[in-house]
Coordinates of C-alpha atoms in Angstrom, one line a residue:
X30 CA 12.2 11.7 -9.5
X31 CA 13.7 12.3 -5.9
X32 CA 13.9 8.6 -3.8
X33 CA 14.1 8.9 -0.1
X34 CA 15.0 5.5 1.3
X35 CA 14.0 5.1 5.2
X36 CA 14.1 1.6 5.9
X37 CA 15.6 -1.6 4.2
X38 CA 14.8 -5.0 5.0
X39 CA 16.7 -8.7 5.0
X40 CA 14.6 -10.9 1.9
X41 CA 14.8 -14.0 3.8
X42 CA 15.6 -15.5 7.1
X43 CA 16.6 -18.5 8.9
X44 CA 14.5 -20.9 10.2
X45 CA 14.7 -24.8 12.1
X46 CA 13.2 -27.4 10.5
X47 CA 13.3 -31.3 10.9
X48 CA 13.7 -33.2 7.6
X49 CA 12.6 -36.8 7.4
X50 CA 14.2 -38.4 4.0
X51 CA 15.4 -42.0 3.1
X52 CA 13.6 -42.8 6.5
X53 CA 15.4 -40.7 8.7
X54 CA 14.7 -37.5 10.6
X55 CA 17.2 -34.5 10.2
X56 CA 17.4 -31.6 12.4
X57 CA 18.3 -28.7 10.2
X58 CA 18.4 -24.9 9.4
X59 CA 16.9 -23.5 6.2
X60 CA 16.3 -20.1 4.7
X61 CA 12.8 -18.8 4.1
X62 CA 11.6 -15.9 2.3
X63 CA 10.3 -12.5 3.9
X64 CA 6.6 -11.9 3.4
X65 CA 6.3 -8.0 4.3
X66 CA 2.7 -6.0 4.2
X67 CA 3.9 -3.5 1.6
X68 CA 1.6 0.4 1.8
X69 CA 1.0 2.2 -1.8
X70 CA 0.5 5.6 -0.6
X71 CA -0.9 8.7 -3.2
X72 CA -0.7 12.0 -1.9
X73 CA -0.8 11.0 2.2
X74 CA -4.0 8.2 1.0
X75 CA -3.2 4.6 0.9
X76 CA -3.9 2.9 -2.1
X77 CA -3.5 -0.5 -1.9
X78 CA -1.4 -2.7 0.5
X79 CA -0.1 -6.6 -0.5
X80 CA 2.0 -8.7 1.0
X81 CA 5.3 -8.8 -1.0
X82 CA 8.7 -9.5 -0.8
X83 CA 10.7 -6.0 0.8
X84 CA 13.4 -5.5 -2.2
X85 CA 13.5 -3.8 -5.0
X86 CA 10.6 -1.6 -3.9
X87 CA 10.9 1.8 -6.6
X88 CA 10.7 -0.3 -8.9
X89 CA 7.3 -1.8 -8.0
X90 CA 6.0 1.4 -7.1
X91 CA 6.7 2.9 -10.7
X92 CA 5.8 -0.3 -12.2
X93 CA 2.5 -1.2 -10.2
X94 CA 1.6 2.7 -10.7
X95 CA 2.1 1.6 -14.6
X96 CA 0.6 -1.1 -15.1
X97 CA -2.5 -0.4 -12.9
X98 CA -3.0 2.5 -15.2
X99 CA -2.9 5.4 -11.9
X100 CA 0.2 7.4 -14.5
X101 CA 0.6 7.2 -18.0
X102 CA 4.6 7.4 -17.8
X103 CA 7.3 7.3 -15.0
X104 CA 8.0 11.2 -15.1
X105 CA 4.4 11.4 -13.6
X106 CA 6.2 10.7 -10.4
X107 CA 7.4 13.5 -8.6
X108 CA 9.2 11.2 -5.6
X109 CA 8.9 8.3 -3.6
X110 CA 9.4 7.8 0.0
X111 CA 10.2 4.2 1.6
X112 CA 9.2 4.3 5.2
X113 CA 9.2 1.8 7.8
X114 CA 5.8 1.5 9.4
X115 CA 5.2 -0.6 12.7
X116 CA 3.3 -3.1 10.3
X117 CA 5.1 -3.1 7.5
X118 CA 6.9 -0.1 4.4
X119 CA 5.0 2.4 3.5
X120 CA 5.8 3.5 0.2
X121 CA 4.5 7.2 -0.3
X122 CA 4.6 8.3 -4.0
X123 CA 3.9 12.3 -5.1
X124 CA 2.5 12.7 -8.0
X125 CA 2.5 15.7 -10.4
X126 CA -0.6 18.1 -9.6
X127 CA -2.9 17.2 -12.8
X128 CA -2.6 13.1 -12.3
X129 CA -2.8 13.6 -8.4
X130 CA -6.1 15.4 -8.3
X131 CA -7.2 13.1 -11.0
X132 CA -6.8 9.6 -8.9
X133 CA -8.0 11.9 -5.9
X134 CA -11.1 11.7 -7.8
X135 CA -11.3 8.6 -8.7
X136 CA -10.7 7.6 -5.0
X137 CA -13.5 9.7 -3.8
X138 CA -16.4 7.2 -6.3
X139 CA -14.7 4.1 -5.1
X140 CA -17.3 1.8 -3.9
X141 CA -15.7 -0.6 -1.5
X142 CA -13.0 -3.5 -0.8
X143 CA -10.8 -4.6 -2.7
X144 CA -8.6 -7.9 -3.4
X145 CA -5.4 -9.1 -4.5
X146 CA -4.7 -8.3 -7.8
X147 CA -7.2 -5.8 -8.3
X148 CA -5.9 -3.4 -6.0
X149 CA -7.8 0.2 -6.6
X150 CA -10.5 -1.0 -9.0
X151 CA -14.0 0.4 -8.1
X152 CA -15.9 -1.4 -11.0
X153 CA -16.2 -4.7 -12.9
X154 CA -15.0 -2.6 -16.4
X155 CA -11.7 -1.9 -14.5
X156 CA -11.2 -5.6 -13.8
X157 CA -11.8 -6.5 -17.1
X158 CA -10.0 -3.7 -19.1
X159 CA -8.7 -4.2 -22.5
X160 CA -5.3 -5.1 -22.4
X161 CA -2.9 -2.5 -24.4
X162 CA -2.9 -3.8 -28.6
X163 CA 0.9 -4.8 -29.7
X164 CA 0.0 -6.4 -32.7
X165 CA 2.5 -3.7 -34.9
X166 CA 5.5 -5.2 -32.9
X167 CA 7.6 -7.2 -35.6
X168 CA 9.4 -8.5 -32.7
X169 CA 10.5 -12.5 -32.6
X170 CA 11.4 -15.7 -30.9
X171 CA 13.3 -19.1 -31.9
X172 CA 12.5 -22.0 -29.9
X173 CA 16.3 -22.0 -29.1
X174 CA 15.8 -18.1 -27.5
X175 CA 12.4 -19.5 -25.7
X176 CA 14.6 -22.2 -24.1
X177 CA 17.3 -19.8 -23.1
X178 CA 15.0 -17.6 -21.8
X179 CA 13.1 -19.9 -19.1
X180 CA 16.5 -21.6 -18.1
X181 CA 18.1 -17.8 -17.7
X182 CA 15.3 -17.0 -15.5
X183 CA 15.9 -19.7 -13.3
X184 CA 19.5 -19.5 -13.2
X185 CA 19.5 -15.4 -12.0
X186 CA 16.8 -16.2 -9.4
X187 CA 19.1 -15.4 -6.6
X188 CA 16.0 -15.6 -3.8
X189 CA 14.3 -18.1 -5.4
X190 CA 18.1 -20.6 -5.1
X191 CA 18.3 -19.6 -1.2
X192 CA 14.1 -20.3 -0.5
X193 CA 12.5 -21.8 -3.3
X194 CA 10.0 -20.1 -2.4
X195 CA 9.2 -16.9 -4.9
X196 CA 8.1 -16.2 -8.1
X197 CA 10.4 -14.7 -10.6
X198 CA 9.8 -12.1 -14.1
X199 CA 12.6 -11.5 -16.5
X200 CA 13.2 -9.2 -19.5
X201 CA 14.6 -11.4 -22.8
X202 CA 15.9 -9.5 -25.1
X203 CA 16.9 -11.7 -28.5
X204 CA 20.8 -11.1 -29.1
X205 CA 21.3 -10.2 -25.8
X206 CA 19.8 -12.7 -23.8
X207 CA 18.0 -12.1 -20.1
X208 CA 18.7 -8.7 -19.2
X209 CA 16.3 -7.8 -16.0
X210 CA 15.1 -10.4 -13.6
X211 CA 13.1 -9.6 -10.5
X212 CA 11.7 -11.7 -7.3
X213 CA 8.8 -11.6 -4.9
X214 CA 6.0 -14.1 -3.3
X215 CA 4.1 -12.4 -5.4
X216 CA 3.7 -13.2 -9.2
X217 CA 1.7 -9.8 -9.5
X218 CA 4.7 -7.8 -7.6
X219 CA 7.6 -10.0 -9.1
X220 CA 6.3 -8.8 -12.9
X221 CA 5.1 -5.1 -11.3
X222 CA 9.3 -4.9 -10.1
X223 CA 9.7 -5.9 -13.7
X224 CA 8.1 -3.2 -15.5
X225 CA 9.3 -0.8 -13.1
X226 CA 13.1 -2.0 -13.8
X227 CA 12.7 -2.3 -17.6
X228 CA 10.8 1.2 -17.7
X229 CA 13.9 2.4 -15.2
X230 CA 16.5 1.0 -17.5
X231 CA 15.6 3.2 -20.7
X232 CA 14.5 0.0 -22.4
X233 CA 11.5 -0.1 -24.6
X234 CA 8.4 -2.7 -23.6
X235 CA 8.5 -3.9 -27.0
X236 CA 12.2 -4.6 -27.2
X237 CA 11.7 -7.8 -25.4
X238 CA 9.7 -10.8 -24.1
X239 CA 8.4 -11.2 -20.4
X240 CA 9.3 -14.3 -19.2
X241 CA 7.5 -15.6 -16.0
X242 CA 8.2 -18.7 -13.5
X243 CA 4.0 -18.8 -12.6
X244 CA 0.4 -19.5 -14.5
X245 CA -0.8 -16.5 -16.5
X246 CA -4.2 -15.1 -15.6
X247 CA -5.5 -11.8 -17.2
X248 CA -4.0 -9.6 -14.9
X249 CA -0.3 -10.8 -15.7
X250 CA -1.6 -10.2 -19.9
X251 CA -2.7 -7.0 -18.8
X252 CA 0.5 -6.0 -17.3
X253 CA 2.9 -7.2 -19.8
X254 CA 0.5 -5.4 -22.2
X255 CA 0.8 -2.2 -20.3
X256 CA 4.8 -2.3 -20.9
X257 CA 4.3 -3.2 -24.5
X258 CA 5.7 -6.3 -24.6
X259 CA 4.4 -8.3 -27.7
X260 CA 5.7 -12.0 -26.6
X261 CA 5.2 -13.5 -22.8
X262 CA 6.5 -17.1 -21.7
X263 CA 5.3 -18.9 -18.6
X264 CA 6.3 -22.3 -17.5
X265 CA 2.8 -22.8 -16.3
X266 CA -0.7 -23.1 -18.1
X267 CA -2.6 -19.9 -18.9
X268 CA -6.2 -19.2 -18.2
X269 CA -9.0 -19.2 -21.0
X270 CA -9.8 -15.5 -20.4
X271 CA -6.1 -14.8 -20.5
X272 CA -6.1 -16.9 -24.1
X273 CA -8.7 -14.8 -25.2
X274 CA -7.1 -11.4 -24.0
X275 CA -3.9 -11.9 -26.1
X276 CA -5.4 -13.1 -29.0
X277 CA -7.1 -10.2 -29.3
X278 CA -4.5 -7.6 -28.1
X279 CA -2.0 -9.8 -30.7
X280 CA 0.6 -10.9 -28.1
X281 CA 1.9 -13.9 -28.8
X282 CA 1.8 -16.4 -25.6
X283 CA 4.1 -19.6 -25.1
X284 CA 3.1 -21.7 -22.0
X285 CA 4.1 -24.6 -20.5
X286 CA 8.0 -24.0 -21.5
X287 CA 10.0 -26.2 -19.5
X288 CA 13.1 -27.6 -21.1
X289 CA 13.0 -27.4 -24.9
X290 CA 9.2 -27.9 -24.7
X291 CA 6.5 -25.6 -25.3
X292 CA 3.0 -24.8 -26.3
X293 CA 1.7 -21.6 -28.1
X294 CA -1.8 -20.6 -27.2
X295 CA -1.9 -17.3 -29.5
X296 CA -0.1 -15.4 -32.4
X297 CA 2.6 -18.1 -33.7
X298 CA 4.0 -15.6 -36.2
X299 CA 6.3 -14.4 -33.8
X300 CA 7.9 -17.8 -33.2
X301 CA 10.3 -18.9 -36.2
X302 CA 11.2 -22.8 -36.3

């Protein structure tokens, strides 16, 4: 894959505030995070565009082409270009011949608008698409690792310590502890930049456990799915429909992890006390 960089960006910036605590006001300077429109390009056709943090960007381009099923596999990707727009990056991704005149195709039947999230899907069975089985993964978890996991992730969020502002994916692997973690506004882009990294890294999805600082809705079940990940951990809630989606792919889900606490929605197995 040949990577042509043409523009880099700062994550965050400085900005004045006036803070008002134990009854006093403050003048002060804090750091905020970027919010850049970011351009997913095919073949000279934009894609998609969301609003994401301006770092780490191959790594969502390989792993939002992933996980949004537009490649089957990394080498798919002949080379990216990162160029800086008046507006925003444009990141312009060449694909080989066969999977190029394939999402050319599916480009030209695509009935309208899209949203956040769904980025590229032309129908309501896209949206809802089965998430990627990993029930064969004999993969698993202590309560310890689960603990160690969500208090890694917050401890290598770099960003997330200057701003508090962004969400934050990480890679667990058990023996070796948090080996990947990426950052963006996004929740979407942070695990997108996630899979990329992982896929980049020669790891295998179903070597490890996603571990995310946010809620977990279908799409972010869908995505771990697509990297093969059989375990996720969020420190928020999960949605019914994402409940229902790893039951029946057989990924095992912990929510609400904060501290040594816990809940697991699906698949216990995988968790040994």
């Amino acid at each position: 894959m040949n990577v042509i960089f043409a523009d880099s960006r700062a994550t965050h910036a400085p900005v004045e505030t006036i803070a008002f605590r134990g009854g006093v006001a403050v003048r002060q300077s804090r750091s905020v995070a970027e919010e850049v429109a970011i351009a997913f390009s095919y073949g000279g056709s934009s894609h998609a565009v969301m609003m994401a943090t301006p770092d780490d960007l191959v790594d969502f381009a390989v792993g939002f082409s992933l996980s949004e099923g537009l490649i089957d596999d990394a080498s798919q990707i002949e080379a990216i270009e990162i160029v800086r727009d008046e507006m925003g990056i444009d990141v312009q991704l060449s694909l080989v011949e066969d999977v190029d005149e394939k999402l050319r195709a599916r480009r030209r039947h695509m009935m309208g608008p899209v949203g956040c999230g769904l980025c590229g899907i032309e129908s309501l069975e896209q949206a809802v698409r089965a998430v990627r089985p990993v029930m064969s993964s004999t993969l698993t978890i202590t309560p310890g690792e689960i603990a160690s996991a969500v208090a890694a992730l917050s401890e290598q969020q770099q960003l997330n310590q200057i701003t508090c502002a962004v969400h934050g994916a990480g890679f667990f692997v058990p023996d070796q502890g948090l080996v990947l973690v990426r950052e963006d506004v996004g929740r979407h882009n942070a695990l997108d930049k996630l899979c990329g990294a992982v896929v980049a890294s020669g790891l295998a999805g179903s070597s490890g456990v996603v571990t995310v600082t946010s809620r977990l809705s279908i799409e972010m079940i869908q995505k771990a799915g697509m990297l093969g990940s059989p375990i996720i951990i969020a420190i928020s809630a999960p949605t019914a429909y994402a409940v229902r989606a790893a039951d029946e792919a057989g990924m095992t889900m912990v929510a609400v992890a904060r501290g040594a606490d816990f809940e697991i929605f699906t698949h216990a197995h995988r968790v040994i006390f």
